[in-house]
Short mmCIF file of C-alpha atoms in Angstrom, two decimals:
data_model
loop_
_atom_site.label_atom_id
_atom_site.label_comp_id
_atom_site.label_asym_id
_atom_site.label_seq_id
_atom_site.Cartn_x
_atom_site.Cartn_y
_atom_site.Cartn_z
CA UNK R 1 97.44 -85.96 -2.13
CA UNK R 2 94.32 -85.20 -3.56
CA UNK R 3 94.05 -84.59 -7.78
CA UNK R 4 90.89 -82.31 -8.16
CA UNK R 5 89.46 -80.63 -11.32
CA UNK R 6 89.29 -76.88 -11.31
CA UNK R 7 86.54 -75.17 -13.70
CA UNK R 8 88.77 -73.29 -16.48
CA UNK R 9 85.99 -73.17 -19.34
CA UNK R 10 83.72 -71.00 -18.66
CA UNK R 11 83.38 -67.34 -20.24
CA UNK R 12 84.62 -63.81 -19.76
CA UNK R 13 83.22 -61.99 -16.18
CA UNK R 14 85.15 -59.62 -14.82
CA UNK R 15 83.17 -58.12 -11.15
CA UNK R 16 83.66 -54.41 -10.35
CA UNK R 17 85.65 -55.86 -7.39
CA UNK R 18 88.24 -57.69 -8.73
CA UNK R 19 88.49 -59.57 -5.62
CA UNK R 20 85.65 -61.44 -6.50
CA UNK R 21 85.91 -62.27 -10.38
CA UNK R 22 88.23 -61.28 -12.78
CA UNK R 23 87.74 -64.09 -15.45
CA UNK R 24 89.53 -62.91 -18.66
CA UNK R 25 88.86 -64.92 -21.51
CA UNK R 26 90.51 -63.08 -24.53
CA UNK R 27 90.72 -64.92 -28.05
CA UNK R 28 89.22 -67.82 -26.86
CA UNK R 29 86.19 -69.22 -26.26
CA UNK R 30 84.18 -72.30 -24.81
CA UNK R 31 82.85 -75.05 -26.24
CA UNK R 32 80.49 -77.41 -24.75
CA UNK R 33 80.48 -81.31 -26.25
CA UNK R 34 77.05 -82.57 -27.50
CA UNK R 35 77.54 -86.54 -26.31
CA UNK R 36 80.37 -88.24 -24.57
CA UNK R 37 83.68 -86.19 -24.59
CA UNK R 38 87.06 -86.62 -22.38
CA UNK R 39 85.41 -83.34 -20.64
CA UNK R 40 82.37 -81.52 -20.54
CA UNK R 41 83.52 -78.31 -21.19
CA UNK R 42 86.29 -76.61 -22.89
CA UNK R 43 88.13 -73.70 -24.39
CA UNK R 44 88.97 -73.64 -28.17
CA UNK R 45 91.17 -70.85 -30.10
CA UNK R 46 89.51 -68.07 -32.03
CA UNK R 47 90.04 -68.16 -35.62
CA UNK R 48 92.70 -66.19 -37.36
CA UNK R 49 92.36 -63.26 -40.26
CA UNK R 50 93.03 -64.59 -43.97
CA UNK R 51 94.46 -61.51 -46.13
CA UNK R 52 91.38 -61.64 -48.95
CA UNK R 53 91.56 -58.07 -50.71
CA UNK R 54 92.92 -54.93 -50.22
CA UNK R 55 91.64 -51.68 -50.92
CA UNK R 56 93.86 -48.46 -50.16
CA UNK R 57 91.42 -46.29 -47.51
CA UNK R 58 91.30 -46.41 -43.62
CA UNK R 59 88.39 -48.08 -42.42
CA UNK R 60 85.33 -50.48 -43.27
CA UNK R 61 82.45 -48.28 -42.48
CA UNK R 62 79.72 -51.23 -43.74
CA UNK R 63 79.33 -54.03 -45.95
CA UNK R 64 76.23 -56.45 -47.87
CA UNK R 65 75.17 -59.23 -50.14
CA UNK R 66 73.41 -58.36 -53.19
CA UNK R 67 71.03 -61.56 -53.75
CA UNK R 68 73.69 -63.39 -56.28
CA UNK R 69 76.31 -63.47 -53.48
CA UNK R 70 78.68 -60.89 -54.55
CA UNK R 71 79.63 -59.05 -51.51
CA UNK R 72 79.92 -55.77 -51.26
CA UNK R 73 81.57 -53.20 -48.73
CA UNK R 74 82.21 -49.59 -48.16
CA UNK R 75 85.48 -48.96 -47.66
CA UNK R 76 86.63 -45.50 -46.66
CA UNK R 77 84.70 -43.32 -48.94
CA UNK R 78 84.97 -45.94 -51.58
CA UNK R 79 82.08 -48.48 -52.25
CA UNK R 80 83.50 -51.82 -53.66
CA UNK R 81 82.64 -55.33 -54.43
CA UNK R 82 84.64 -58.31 -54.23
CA UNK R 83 84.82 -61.40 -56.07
CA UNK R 84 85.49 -65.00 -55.69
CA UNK R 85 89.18 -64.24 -56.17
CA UNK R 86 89.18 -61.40 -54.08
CA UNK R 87 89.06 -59.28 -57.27
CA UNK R 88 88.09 -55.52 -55.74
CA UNK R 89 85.77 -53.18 -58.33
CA UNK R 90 85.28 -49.47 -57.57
CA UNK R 91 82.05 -48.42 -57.88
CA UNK R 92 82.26 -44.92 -56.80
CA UNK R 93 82.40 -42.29 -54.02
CA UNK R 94 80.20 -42.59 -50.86
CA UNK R 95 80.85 -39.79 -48.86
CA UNK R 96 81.47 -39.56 -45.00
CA UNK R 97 84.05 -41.62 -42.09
CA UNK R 98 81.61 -43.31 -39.95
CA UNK R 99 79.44 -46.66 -40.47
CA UNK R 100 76.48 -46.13 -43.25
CA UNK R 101 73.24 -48.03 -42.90
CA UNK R 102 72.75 -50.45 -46.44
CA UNK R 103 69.80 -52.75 -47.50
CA UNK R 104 68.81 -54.15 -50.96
CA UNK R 105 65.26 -54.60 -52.70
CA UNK R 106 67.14 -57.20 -55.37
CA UNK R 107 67.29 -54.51 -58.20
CA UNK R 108 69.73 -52.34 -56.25
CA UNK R 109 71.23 -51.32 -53.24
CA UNK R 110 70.35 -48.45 -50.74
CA UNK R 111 73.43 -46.69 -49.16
CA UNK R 112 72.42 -44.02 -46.31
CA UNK R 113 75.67 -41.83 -44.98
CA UNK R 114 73.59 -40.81 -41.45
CA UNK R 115 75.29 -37.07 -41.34
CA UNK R 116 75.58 -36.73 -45.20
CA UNK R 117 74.27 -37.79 -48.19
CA UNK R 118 71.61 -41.24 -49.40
CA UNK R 119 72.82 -43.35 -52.60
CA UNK R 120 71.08 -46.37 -54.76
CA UNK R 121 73.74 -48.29 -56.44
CA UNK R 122 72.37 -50.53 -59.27
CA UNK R 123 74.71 -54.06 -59.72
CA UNK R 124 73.12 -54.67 -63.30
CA UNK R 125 74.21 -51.09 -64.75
CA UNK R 126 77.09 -49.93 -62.59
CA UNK R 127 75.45 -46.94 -62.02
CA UNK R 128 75.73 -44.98 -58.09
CA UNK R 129 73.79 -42.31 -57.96
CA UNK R 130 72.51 -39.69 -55.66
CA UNK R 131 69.13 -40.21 -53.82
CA UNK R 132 68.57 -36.55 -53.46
CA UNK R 133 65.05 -35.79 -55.06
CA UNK R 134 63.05 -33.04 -53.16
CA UNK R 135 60.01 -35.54 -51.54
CA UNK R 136 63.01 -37.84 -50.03
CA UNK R 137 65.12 -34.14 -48.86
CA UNK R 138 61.74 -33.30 -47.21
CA UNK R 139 61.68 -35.55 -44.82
CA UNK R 140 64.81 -34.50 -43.31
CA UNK R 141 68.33 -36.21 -42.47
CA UNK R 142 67.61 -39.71 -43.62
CA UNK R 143 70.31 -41.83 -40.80
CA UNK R 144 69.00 -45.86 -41.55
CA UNK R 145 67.10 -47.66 -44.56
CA UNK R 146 66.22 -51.14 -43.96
CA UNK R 147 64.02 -53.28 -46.84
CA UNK R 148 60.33 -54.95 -46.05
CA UNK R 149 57.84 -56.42 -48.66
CA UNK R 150 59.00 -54.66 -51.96
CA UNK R 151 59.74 -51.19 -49.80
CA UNK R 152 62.40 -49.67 -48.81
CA UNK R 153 62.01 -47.73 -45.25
CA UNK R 154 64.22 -45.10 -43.93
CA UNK R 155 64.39 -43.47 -40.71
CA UNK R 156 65.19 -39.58 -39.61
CA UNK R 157 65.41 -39.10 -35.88
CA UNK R 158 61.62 -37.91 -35.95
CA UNK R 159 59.92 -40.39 -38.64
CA UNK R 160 60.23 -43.04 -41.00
CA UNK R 161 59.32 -43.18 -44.46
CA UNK R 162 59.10 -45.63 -47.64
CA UNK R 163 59.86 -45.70 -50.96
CA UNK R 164 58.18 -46.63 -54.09
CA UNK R 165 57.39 -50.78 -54.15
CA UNK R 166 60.58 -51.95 -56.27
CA UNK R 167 58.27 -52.45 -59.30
CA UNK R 168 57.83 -48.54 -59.62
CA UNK R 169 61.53 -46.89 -61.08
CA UNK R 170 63.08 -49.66 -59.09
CA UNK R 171 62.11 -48.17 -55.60
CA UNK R 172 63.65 -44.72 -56.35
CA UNK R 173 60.66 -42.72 -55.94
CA UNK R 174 59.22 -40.94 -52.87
CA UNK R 175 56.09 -39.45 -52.23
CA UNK R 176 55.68 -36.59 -49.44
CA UNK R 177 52.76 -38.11 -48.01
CA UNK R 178 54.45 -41.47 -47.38
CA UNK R 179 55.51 -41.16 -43.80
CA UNK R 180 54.45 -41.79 -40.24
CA UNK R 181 56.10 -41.67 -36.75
CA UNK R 182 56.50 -43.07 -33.51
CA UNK R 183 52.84 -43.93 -31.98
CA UNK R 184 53.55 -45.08 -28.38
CA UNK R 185 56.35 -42.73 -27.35
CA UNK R 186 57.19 -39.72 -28.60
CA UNK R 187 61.33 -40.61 -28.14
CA UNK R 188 63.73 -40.01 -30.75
CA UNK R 189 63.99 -42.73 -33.79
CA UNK R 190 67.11 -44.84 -33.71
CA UNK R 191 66.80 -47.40 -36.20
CA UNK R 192 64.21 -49.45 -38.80
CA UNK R 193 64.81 -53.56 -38.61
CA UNK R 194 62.82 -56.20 -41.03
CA UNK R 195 63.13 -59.43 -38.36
CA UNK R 196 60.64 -62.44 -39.36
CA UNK R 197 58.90 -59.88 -41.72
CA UNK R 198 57.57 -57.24 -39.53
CA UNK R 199 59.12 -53.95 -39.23
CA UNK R 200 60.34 -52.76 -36.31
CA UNK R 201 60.93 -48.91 -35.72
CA UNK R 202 63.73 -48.21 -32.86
CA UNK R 203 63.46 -45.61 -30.42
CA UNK R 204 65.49 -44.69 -27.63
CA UNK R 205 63.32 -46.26 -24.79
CA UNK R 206 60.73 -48.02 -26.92
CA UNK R 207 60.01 -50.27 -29.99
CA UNK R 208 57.15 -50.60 -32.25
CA UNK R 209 56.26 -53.05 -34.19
CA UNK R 210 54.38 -52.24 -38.09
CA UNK R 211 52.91 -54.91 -40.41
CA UNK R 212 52.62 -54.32 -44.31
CA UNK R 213 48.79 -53.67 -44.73
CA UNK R 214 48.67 -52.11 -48.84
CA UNK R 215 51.30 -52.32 -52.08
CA UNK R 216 50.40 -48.69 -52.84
CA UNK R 217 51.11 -45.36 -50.57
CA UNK R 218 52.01 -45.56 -47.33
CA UNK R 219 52.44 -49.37 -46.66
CA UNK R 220 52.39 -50.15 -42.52
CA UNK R 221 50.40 -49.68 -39.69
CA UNK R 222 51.13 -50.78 -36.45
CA UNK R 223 50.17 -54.25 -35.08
CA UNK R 224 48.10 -53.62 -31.81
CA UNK R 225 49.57 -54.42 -28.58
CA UNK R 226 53.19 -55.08 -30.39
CA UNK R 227 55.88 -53.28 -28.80
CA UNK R 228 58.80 -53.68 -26.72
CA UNK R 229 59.28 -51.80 -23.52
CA UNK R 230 62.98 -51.28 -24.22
CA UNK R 231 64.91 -48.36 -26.37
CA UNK R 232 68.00 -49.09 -28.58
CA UNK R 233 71.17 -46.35 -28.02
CA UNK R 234 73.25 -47.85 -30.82
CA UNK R 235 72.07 -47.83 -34.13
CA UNK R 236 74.93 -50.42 -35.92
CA UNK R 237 74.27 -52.45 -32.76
CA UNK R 238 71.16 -54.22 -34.14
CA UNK R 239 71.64 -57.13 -36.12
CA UNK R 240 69.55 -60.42 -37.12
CA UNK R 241 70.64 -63.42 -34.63
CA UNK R 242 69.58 -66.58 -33.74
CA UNK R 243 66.14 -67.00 -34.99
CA UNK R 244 65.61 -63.25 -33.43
CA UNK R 245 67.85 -59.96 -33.16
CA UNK R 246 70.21 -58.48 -30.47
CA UNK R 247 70.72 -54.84 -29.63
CA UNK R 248 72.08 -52.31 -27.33
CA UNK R 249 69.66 -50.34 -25.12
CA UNK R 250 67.45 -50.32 -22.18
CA UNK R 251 64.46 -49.06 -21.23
CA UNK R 252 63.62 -45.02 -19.75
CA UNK R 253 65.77 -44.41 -17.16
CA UNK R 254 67.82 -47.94 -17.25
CA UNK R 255 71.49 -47.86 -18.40
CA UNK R 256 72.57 -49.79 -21.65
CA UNK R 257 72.73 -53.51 -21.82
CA UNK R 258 72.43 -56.28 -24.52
CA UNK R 259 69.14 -57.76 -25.37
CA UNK R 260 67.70 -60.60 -27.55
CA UNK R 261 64.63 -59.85 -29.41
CA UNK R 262 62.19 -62.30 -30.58
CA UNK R 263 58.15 -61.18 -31.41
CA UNK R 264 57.56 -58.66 -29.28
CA UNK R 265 59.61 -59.66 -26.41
CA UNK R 266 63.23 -58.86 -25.17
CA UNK R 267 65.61 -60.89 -22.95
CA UNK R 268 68.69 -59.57 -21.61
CA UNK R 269 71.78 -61.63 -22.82
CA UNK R 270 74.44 -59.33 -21.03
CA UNK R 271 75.85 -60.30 -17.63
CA UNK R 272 76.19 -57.60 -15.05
CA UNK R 273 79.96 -57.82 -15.78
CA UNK R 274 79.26 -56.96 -19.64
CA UNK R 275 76.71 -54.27 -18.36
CA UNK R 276 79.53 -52.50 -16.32
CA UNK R 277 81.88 -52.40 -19.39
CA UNK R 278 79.28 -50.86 -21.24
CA UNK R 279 77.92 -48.74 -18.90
CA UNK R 280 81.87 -47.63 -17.95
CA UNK R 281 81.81 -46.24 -22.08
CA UNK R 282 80.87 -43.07 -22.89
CA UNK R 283 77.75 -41.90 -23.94
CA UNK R 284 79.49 -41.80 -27.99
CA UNK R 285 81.08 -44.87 -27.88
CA UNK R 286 77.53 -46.15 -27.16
CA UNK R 287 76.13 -44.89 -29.62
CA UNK R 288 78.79 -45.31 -32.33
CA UNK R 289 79.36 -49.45 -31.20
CA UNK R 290 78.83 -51.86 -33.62
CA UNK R 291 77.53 -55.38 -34.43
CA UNK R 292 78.27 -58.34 -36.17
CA UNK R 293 76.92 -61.86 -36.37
CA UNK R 294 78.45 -65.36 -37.34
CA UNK R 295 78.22 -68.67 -37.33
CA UNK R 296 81.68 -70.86 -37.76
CA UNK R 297 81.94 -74.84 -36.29
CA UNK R 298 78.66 -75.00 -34.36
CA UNK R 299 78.70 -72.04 -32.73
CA UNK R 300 76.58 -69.04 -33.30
CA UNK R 301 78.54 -66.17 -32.35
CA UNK R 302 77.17 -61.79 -31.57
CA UNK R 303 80.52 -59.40 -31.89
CA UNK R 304 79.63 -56.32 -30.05
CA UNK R 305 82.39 -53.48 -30.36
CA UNK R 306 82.05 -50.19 -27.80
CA UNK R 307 85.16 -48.62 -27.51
CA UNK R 308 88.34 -50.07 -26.10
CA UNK R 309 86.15 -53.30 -25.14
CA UNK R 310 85.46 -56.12 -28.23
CA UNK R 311 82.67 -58.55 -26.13
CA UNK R 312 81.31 -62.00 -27.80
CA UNK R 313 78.15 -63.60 -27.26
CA UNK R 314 77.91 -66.97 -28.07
CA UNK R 315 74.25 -68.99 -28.42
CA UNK R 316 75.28 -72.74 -28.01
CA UNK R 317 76.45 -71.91 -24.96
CA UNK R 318 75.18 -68.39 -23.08
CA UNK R 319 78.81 -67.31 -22.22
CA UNK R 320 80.74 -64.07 -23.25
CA UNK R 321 84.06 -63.78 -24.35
CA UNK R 322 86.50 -60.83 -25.35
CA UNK R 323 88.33 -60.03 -28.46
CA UNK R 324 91.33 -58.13 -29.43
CA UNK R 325 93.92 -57.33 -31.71
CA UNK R 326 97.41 -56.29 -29.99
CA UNK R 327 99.37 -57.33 -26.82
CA UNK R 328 98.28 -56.10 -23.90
CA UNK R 329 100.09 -58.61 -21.78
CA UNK R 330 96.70 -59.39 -19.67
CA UNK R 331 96.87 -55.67 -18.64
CA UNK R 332 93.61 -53.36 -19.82
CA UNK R 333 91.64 -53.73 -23.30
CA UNK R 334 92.31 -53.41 -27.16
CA UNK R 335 89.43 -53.42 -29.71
CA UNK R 336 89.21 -56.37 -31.82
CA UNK R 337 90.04 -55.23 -35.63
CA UNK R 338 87.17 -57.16 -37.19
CA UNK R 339 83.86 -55.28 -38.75
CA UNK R 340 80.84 -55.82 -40.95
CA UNK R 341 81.24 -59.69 -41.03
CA UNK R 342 79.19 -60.88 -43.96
CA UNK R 343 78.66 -64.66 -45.49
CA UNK R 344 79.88 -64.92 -48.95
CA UNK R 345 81.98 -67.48 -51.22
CA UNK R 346 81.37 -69.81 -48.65
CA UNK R 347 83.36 -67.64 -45.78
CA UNK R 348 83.46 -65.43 -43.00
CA UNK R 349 84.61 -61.64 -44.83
CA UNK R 350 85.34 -58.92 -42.44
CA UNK R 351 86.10 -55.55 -42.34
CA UNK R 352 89.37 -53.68 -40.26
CA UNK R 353 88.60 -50.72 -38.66
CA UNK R 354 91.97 -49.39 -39.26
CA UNK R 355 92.50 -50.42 -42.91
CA UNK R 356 91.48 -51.36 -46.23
CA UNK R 357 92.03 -54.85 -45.46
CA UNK R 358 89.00 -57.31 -45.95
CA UNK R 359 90.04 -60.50 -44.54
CA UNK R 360 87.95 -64.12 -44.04
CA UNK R 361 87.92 -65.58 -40.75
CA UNK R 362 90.01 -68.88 -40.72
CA UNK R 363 90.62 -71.50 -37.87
CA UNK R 364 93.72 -72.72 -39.64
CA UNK R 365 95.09 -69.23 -39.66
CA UNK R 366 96.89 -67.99 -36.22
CA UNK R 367 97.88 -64.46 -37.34
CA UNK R 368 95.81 -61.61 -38.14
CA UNK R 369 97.14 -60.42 -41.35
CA UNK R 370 100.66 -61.74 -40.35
CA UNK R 371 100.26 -60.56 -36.84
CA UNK R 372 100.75 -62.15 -33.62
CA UNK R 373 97.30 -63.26 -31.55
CA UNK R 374 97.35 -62.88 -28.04
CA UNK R 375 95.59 -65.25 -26.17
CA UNK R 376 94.62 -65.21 -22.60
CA UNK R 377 92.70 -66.97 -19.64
CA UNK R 378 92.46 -66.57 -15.82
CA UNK R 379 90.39 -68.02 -13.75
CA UNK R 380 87.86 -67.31 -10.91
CA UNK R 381 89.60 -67.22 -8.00
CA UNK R 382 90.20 -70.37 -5.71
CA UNK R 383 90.37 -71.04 -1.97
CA UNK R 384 89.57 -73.31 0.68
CA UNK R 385 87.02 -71.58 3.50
CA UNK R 386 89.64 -69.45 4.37
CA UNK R 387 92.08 -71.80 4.94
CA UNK R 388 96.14 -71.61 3.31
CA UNK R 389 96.43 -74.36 0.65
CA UNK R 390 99.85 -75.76 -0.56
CA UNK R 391 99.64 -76.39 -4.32
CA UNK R 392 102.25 -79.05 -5.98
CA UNK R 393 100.76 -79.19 -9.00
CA UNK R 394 98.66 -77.61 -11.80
CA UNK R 395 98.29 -79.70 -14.96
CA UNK R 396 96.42 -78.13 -18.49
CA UNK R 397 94.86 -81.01 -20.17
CA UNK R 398 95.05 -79.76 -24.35
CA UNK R 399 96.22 -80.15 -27.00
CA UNK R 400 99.48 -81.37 -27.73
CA UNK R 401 101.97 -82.04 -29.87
CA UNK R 402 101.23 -78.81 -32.31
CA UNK R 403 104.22 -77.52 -32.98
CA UNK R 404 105.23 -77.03 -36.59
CA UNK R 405 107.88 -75.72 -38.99
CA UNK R 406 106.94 -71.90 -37.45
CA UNK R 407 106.54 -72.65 -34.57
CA UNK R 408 108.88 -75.77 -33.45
CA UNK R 409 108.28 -75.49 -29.53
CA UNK R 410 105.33 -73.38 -28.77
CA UNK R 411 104.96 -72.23 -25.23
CA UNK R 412 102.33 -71.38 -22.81
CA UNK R 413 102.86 -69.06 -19.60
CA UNK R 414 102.01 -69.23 -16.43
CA UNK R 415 101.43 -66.82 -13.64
CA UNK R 416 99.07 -66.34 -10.86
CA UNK R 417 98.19 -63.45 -8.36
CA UNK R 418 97.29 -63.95 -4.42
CA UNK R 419 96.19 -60.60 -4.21
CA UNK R 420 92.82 -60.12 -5.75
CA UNK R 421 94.63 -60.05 -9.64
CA UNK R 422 96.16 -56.53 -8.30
CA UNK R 423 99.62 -57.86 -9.32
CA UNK R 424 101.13 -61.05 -11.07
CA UNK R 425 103.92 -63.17 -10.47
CA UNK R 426 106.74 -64.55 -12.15
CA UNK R 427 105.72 -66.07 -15.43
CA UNK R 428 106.75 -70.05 -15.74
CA UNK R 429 106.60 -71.38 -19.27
CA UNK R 430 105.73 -74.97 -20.66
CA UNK R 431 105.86 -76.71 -24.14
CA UNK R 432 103.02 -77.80 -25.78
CA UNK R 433 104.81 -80.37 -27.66
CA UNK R 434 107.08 -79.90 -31.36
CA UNK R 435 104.87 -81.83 -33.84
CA UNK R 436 104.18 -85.37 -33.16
CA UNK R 437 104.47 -85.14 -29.73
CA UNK R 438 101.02 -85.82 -28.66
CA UNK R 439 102.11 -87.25 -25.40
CA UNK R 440 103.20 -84.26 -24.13
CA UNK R 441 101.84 -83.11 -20.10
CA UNK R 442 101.49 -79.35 -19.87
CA UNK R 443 102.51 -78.91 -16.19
CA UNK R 444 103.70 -76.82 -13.27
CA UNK R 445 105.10 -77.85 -10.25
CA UNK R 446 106.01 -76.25 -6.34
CA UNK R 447 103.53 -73.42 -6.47
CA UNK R 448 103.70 -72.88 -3.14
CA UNK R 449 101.54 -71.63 0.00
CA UNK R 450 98.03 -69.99 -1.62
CA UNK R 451 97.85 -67.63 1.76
CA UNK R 452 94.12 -67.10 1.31
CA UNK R 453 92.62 -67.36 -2.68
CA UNK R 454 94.65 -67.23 -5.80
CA UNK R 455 93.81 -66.15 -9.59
CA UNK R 456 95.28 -68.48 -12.27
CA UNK R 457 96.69 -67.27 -15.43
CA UNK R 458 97.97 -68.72 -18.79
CA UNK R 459 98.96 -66.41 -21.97
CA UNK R 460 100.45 -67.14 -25.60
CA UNK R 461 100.89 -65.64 -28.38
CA UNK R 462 102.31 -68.94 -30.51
CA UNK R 463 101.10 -69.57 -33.50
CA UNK R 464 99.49 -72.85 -33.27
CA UNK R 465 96.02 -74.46 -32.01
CA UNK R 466 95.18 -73.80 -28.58
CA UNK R 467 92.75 -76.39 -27.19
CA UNK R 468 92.10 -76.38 -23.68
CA UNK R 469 90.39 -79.58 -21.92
CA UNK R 470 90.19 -79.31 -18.39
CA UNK R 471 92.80 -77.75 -15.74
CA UNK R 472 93.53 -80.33 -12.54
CA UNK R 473 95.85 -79.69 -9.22
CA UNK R 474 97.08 -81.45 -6.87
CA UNK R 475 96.91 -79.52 -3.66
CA UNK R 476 96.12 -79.77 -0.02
CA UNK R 477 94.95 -77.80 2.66
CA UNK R 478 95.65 -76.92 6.37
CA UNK R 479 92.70 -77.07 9.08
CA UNK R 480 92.39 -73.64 10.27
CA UNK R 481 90.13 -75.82 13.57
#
């Protein structure tokens, strides 16, 4: 009887007919080996949530770095910043429930609520105070502030204006005439980004691309022939990434998907299967979905968030994957909890968009904040022209050996579906091995007739380290002539 490897580490597609594809890949990813490696592809655990601080408030609504590494987040209608210890300071009210936009020019930071009211908190004095004079009210509901060559710029959804260089009352002041708008296309303003120091001004359907060209007055002018033919539709989308920036948009007419921006060029990133999901969202979850970027073990990771659906890009390897928080059991989607990841103390901080918390990503954590992890793959489906196949055997080669004084004999399920992943048998559970027993063979035996294709499953919520090699079977098939 023939032993055959089946292709188990690849990313997250899930086809409008789920028929075809239905490849769920939730809290785990794939990792492909640089060199020799007992396979050349494979699926590694997501990292856990560390407790770090707690504030008392709902949500993380945004979070930065001030220049000597003290992070520093708005939490609720609180802004706060953290130290080594996890030590939380108060530093006043910012007012508002949804995500703010935040830069820094090194003296202080710029807070913008995008229905309510614009803040500069300065580290060196404690002071938070209202940006409220009547030249920066003029220019109407400022919604983002980014920082570019000693300026800060914000933008309202009809222009974008600057501040004072940092050297003149710290950046505070604002000058009437200091403004310009949109030059290609007259569409509505989204965002201002500073990626690889040129300024790029967000609209729906296009972007434009400015240059610093004076210290004094208005600072930017657009570069000539620099633009990109596509729009963004989510504001907290766009974030710095791999030598470039990602976003969520599209171009007139085209429905949202994810792009990579480098220069004056964009590259889709999304599969069609990421494309449905976020073309299945409403128009607000759209626009209120968020980003995050990180970088943890060689991989270089782009959290997208749009409503039920938590999606993953990773840039060592091109695939997506899904995040969560909850147990669905392999049935529908859960948000993952994580927000506003920033770098500081040598860690991964976070957000929770349903708490004070602010956590630190760790891969020798398998609980988020005490709470279980649900992990989950199934794979493509698998047939043979047509023909039945008899399976004897599936083996998963990982990992073993993990248990611990938790988690003495950690399990992993199994169940498939032969009807297009419209239902799921019986689960059939395995042992990964109590500690020290690395010899351990995850397998699963008299699987019976595949009548046409079949979807392969495995869940766990255990609380150890899932590593996932390679899946083999031993099957055969019948002739159909």
């Amino acid at each position: 009887m023939p032993r055959i490897k089946l292709p188990i580490a690849s990313g997250f597609y899930v086809s409008q007919s789920t028929p075809l594809a239905d490849k769920r890949l939730v809290n785990m990813y794939p990792v492909i080996p640089q060199g020799g490696a007992l396979s050349d592809a494979a699926l590694f655990s997501t990292p856990g949530i560390a407790s770090f601080a707690s504030i008392t408030a709902t949500n993380s609504r945004g979070s930065i770095v001030f220049f000597d590494g003290l992070p520093y987040f708005v939490v609720g209608t609180s802004l706060v910043s953290l130290s080594i210890n996890g030590v939380v300071t108060n530093h006043g009210v910012i007012s508002g429930s949804i995500d703010v936009s935040m830069a820094s020019n090194g003296v202080n930071i710029a807070i913008v609520n995008p229905t309510g009211a614009s803040y500069f908190f300065t580290p060196s004095t404690g002071v938070l105070e209202l940006s409220n004079s009547s030249p920066f009210l003029s220019f109407g509901q400022a919604e983002t502030v980014t920082f570019k060559d000693g300026f800060y710029v914000y933008t309202t959804s009809s222009n974008f204006f600057s501040s004072s260089a940092k050297t003149v009352n710290d950046g505070k002041t604002f000058n009437a005439l200091d403004f310009a708008d949109a030059e290609i296309s007259p569409d509505r303003i989204i965002k201002a980004h500073n990626n690889h120091n040129q300024l790029y001004i967000f609209g729906e359907n296009t972007i434009e691309v400015f240059q610093t060209i004076a210290t004094t007055g208005f600072p930017f002018a657009r570069i000539a022939g620099a633009s990109i033919q596509k729009g963004c539709r989510a504001p907290n989308s766009v974030h710095e990434f791999d030598n470039g920036f990602v976003f969520i948009g599209g171009d007139l007419g085209e429905r949202p998907a994810v792009w990579k921006g480098i220069g004056s060029q964009a590259q889709k990133i999304s599969t069609s299967s990421v494309d449905q999901l976020l073309q299945d969202s409403t128009p607000a979850e759209v626009l209120e979905a968020r980003c995050f970027t990180y970088s943890l073990k060689g991989n270089y990771f782009a959290v997208f968030t749009v409503g039920k659906h938590t999606l993953v890009y990773d840039a060592a390897t091109g695939q997506w994957a899904e995040r969560q928080t909850g147990i669905t059991d392999g049935n529908g989607f859960l948000p993952w909890r994580a927000a506003h990841g920033v770098l500081a103390f040598g860690k991964i901080l976070v957000g929770d968009d349903r708490s004070g918390n602010i956590g630190s990503l760790d891969h020798d954590v398998f609980t988020e904040y005490g709470g279980k992890i649900e992990r989950i793959i199934s794979t493509q489906p698998f047939l043979d022209n047509g023909d039945a196949i008899y399976s004897k055997e599936l083996e998963l080669a990982m990992r073993t050996g993990v248990g611990d004084a938790t988690t003495p004999n950690p399990q992993i399920r199994h169940d498939y579906s032969d009807d297009g992943s419209h239902t799921y048998g019986s689960e059939i559970s395995k042992s990964m091995g109590r500690v020290g027993e690395y010899n351990t063979r995850v397998r699963w035996s008299r699987l019976g007739r595949i009548p046409n294709s079949r979807v392969l499953r495995w869940k766990t919520t255990e609380q150890v380290l899932i590593e996932i090699y390679a899946l083999y079977a031993n099957a055969e098939g019948t002739n159909s002539g």
